[in-house]
PDB file of C-alpha atoms in Angstrom:
ATOM      1  CA  MET W   1     -65.095 -21.065 -52.605  1.00 47.00           C
ATOM      2  CA  THR W   2     -63.196 -20.778 -49.342  1.00 53.00           C
ATOM      3  CA  MET W   3     -62.469 -17.556 -47.469  1.00 53.00           C
ATOM      4  CA  GLN W   4     -58.748 -17.939 -48.108  1.00 58.00           C
ATOM      5  CA  ALA W   5     -59.207 -18.474 -51.847  1.00 54.00           C
ATOM      6  CA  ARG W   6     -61.284 -15.309 -52.154  1.00 70.00           C
ATOM      7  CA  GLY W   7     -58.818 -13.250 -50.131  1.00 78.00           C
ATOM      8  CA  LEU W   8     -60.258  -9.871 -49.307  1.00 82.00           C
ATOM      9  CA  ASP W   9     -62.440  -9.625 -52.428  1.00 87.00           C
ATOM     10  CA  PHE W  10     -65.583  -9.574 -50.269  1.00 86.00           C
ATOM     11  CA  LEU W  11     -64.510  -6.149 -48.965  1.00 89.00           C
ATOM     12  CA  ARG W  12     -64.595  -4.521 -52.408  1.00 90.00           C
ATOM     13  CA  ASP W  13     -68.257  -3.479 -52.027  1.00 92.00           C
ATOM     14  CA  VAL W  14     -67.834  -1.843 -48.598  1.00 93.00           C
ATOM     15  CA  ASP W  15     -68.582   1.896 -48.678  1.00 95.00           C
ATOM     16  CA  VAL W  16     -65.779   4.180 -47.502  1.00 95.00           C
ATOM     17  CA  ARG W  17     -65.510   7.964 -47.283  1.00 96.00           C
ATOM     18  CA  LEU W  18     -62.865   9.484 -49.562  1.00 94.00           C
ATOM     19  CA  SER W  19     -61.949  13.066 -48.759  1.00 95.00           C
ATOM     20  CA  VAL W  20     -59.317  15.554 -49.823  1.00 94.00           C
ATOM     21  CA  GLU W  21     -57.647  17.812 -47.285  1.00 93.00           C
ATOM     22  CA  LEU W  22     -56.832  21.243 -48.618  1.00 91.00           C
ATOM     23  CA  GLY W  23     -55.020  22.337 -45.471  1.00 94.00           C
ATOM     24  CA  ARG W  24     -55.331  23.028 -41.779  1.00 94.00           C
ATOM     25  CA  THR W  25     -55.002  25.835 -39.309  1.00 97.00           C
ATOM     26  CA  GLN W  26     -55.402  26.285 -35.590  1.00 97.00           C
ATOM     27  CA  MET W  27     -57.587  29.083 -34.268  1.00 97.00           C
ATOM     28  CA  LYS W  28     -59.002  30.253 -30.997  1.00 97.00           C
ATOM     29  CA  LEU W  29     -62.727  29.674 -30.597  1.00 98.00           C
ATOM     30  CA  LYS W  30     -63.367  33.429 -30.376  1.00 98.00           C
ATOM     31  CA  ASP W  31     -61.774  33.812 -33.840  1.00 97.00           C
ATOM     32  CA  VAL W  32     -63.914  31.015 -35.278  1.00 97.00           C
ATOM     33  CA  LEU W  33     -67.042  32.664 -33.851  1.00 98.00           C
ATOM     34  CA  ALA W  34     -66.013  35.930 -35.501  1.00 97.00           C
ATOM     35  CA  LEU W  35     -65.880  34.360 -38.995  1.00 98.00           C
ATOM     36  CA  GLY W  36     -68.387  35.588 -41.530  1.00 97.00           C
ATOM     37  CA  PRO W  37     -68.777  36.367 -45.209  1.00 97.00           C
ATOM     38  CA  GLU W  38     -65.532  37.684 -46.726  1.00 97.00           C
ATOM     39  CA  SER W  39     -63.457  36.268 -43.837  1.00 97.00           C
ATOM     40  CA  LEU W  40     -60.105  34.844 -44.870  1.00 97.00           C
ATOM     41  CA  VAL W  41     -58.637  31.792 -43.145  1.00 97.00           C
ATOM     42  CA  VAL W  42     -55.012  31.076 -44.078  1.00 96.00           C
ATOM     43  CA  LEU W  43     -54.145  27.387 -44.182  1.00 96.00           C
ATOM     44  CA  ASP W  44     -50.815  25.666 -43.547  1.00 95.00           C
ATOM     45  CA  ARG W  45     -50.376  24.357 -47.098  1.00 94.00           C
ATOM     46  CA  LEU W  46     -48.720  26.196 -49.979  1.00 94.00           C
ATOM     47  CA  THR W  47     -50.582  26.552 -53.280  1.00 91.00           C
ATOM     48  CA  ASP W  48     -48.157  24.280 -55.145  1.00 91.00           C
ATOM     49  CA  GLU W  49     -48.166  21.453 -52.552  1.00 94.00           C
ATOM     50  CA  LEU W  50     -49.965  18.194 -53.237  1.00 95.00           C
ATOM     51  CA  LEU W  51     -53.179  17.601 -51.293  1.00 95.00           C
ATOM     52  CA  ASP W  52     -53.757  14.685 -48.925  1.00 95.00           C
ATOM     53  CA  VAL W  53     -56.273  12.062 -50.063  1.00 96.00           C
ATOM     54  CA  LEU W  54     -57.881  10.279 -47.114  1.00 96.00           C
ATOM     55  CA  VAL W  55     -60.028   7.165 -46.867  1.00 95.00           C
ATOM     56  CA  ASN W  56     -61.966   7.098 -43.607  1.00 95.00           C
ATOM     57  CA  GLY W  57     -59.492   9.625 -42.211  1.00 93.00           C
ATOM     58  CA  LYS W  58     -56.353   7.662 -43.140  1.00 95.00           C
ATOM     59  CA  PRO W  59     -53.968   9.065 -45.782  1.00 95.00           C
ATOM     60  CA  ILE W  60     -53.691   6.856 -48.870  1.00 96.00           C
ATOM     61  CA  ALA W  61     -52.430   9.194 -51.587  1.00 97.00           C
ATOM     62  CA  LYS W  62     -51.425  12.692 -52.630  1.00 97.00           C
ATOM     63  CA  GLY W  63     -53.068  14.521 -55.501  1.00 96.00           C
ATOM     64  CA  GLU W  64     -53.821  17.785 -57.218  1.00 95.00           C
ATOM     65  CA  VAL W  65     -57.080  19.574 -57.912  1.00 92.00           C
ATOM     66  CA  VAL W  66     -58.305  19.626 -61.498  1.00 94.00           C
ATOM     67  CA  SER W  67     -61.412  21.027 -63.137  1.00 94.00           C
ATOM     68  CA  GLN W  68     -63.552  18.922 -65.442  1.00 90.00           C
ATOM     69  CA  ASN W  69     -66.832  20.093 -66.947  1.00 92.00           C
ATOM     70  CA  GLY W  70     -67.173  22.831 -64.333  1.00 94.00           C
ATOM     71  CA  ARG W  71     -66.654  20.462 -61.398  1.00 95.00           C
ATOM     72  CA  PHE W  72     -63.711  19.921 -59.108  1.00 93.00           C
ATOM     73  CA  GLY W  73     -61.811  16.695 -59.556  1.00 93.00           C
ATOM     74  CA  LEU W  74     -58.674  15.111 -58.204  1.00 93.00           C
ATOM     75  CA  ARG W  75     -55.709  13.676 -60.064  1.00 96.00           C
ATOM     76  CA  ILE W  76     -53.809  11.117 -57.976  1.00 97.00           C
ATOM     77  CA  VAL W  77     -50.090  11.873 -58.237  1.00 96.00           C
ATOM     78  CA  GLU W  78     -48.634   9.383 -55.768  1.00 96.00           C
ATOM     79  CA  MET W  79     -49.775   6.693 -53.384  1.00 96.00           C
ATOM     80  CA  VAL W  80     -48.700   7.032 -49.746  1.00 92.00           C
ATOM     81  CA  GLY W  81     -46.303   4.341 -48.562  1.00 83.00           C
ATOM     82  CA  VAL W  82     -45.672   2.986 -52.052  1.00 73.00           C
ATOM     83  CA  GLU W  83     -42.016   3.297 -52.907  1.00 67.00           C
ATOM     84  CA  GLU W  84     -40.644   2.787 -56.356  1.00 60.00           C
ATOM     85  CA  THR W  85     -38.914  -0.537 -56.616  1.00 57.00           C
ATOM     86  CA  ALA W  86     -35.156  -0.263 -56.556  1.00 53.00           C
ATOM     87  CA  PRO W  87     -33.090  -2.576 -58.732  1.00 53.00           C
ATOM     88  CA  ALA W  88     -32.226  -5.801 -56.977  1.00 52.00           C
ATOM     89  CA  GLN W  89     -28.724  -5.872 -55.538  1.00 53.00           C
ATOM     90  CA  ASP W  90     -26.371  -8.810 -55.818  1.00 49.00           C
ATOM     91  CA  PRO W  91     -26.325 -10.337 -52.297  1.00 48.00           C
ATOM     92  CA  MET W  92     -22.695 -11.395 -52.813  1.00 50.00           C
ATOM     93  CA  ALA W  93     -21.507  -7.897 -53.678  1.00 48.00           C
ATOM     94  CA  ILE W  94     -18.963  -6.331 -51.329  1.00 49.00           C
ATOM     95  CA  SER W  95     -20.594  -3.438 -49.565  1.00 46.00           C
ATOM     96  CA  ASP W  96     -20.041  -1.167 -46.589  1.00 47.00           C
ATOM     97  CA  THR W  97     -23.664  -1.780 -45.632  1.00 47.00           C
ATOM     98  CA  ASN W  98     -23.261  -5.572 -45.341  1.00 45.00           C
ATOM     99  CA  PRO W  99     -20.993  -6.321 -42.329  1.00 44.00           C
ATOM    100  CA  ASP W 100     -20.942 -10.075 -43.047  1.00 46.00           C
ATOM    101  CA  ILE W 101     -19.019  -9.595 -46.262  1.00 44.00           C
ATOM    102  CA  THR W 102     -15.543  -8.113 -46.156  1.00 42.00           C
ATOM    103  CA  GLY W 103     -13.137  -7.172 -48.859  1.00 44.00           C
ATOM    104  CA  ALA W 104     -10.351  -9.278 -47.317  1.00 42.00           C
TER     105      ALA W 104
END
């Protein structure tokens, strides 16, 4: 089997790190050093916002936290960069967005 025929199938067994980002904040080092039990750190994300799903630090999806059998889980809600397919437009249709075709 040639490399081209297999495509990228050989990469399927490569280990990657999947992580979920709950939120971020920026703090001064003195404030970080003052953290301890019962400290509260407010993050930049609202409680109803979707969380970022990262593979090796790159965003691939958005999801929400779920609980299953006493463990945290993640439900993928949308993939990053994947747009829903719009219905195909007739290339001969008269449109303001196509300057090559006029109504005259």
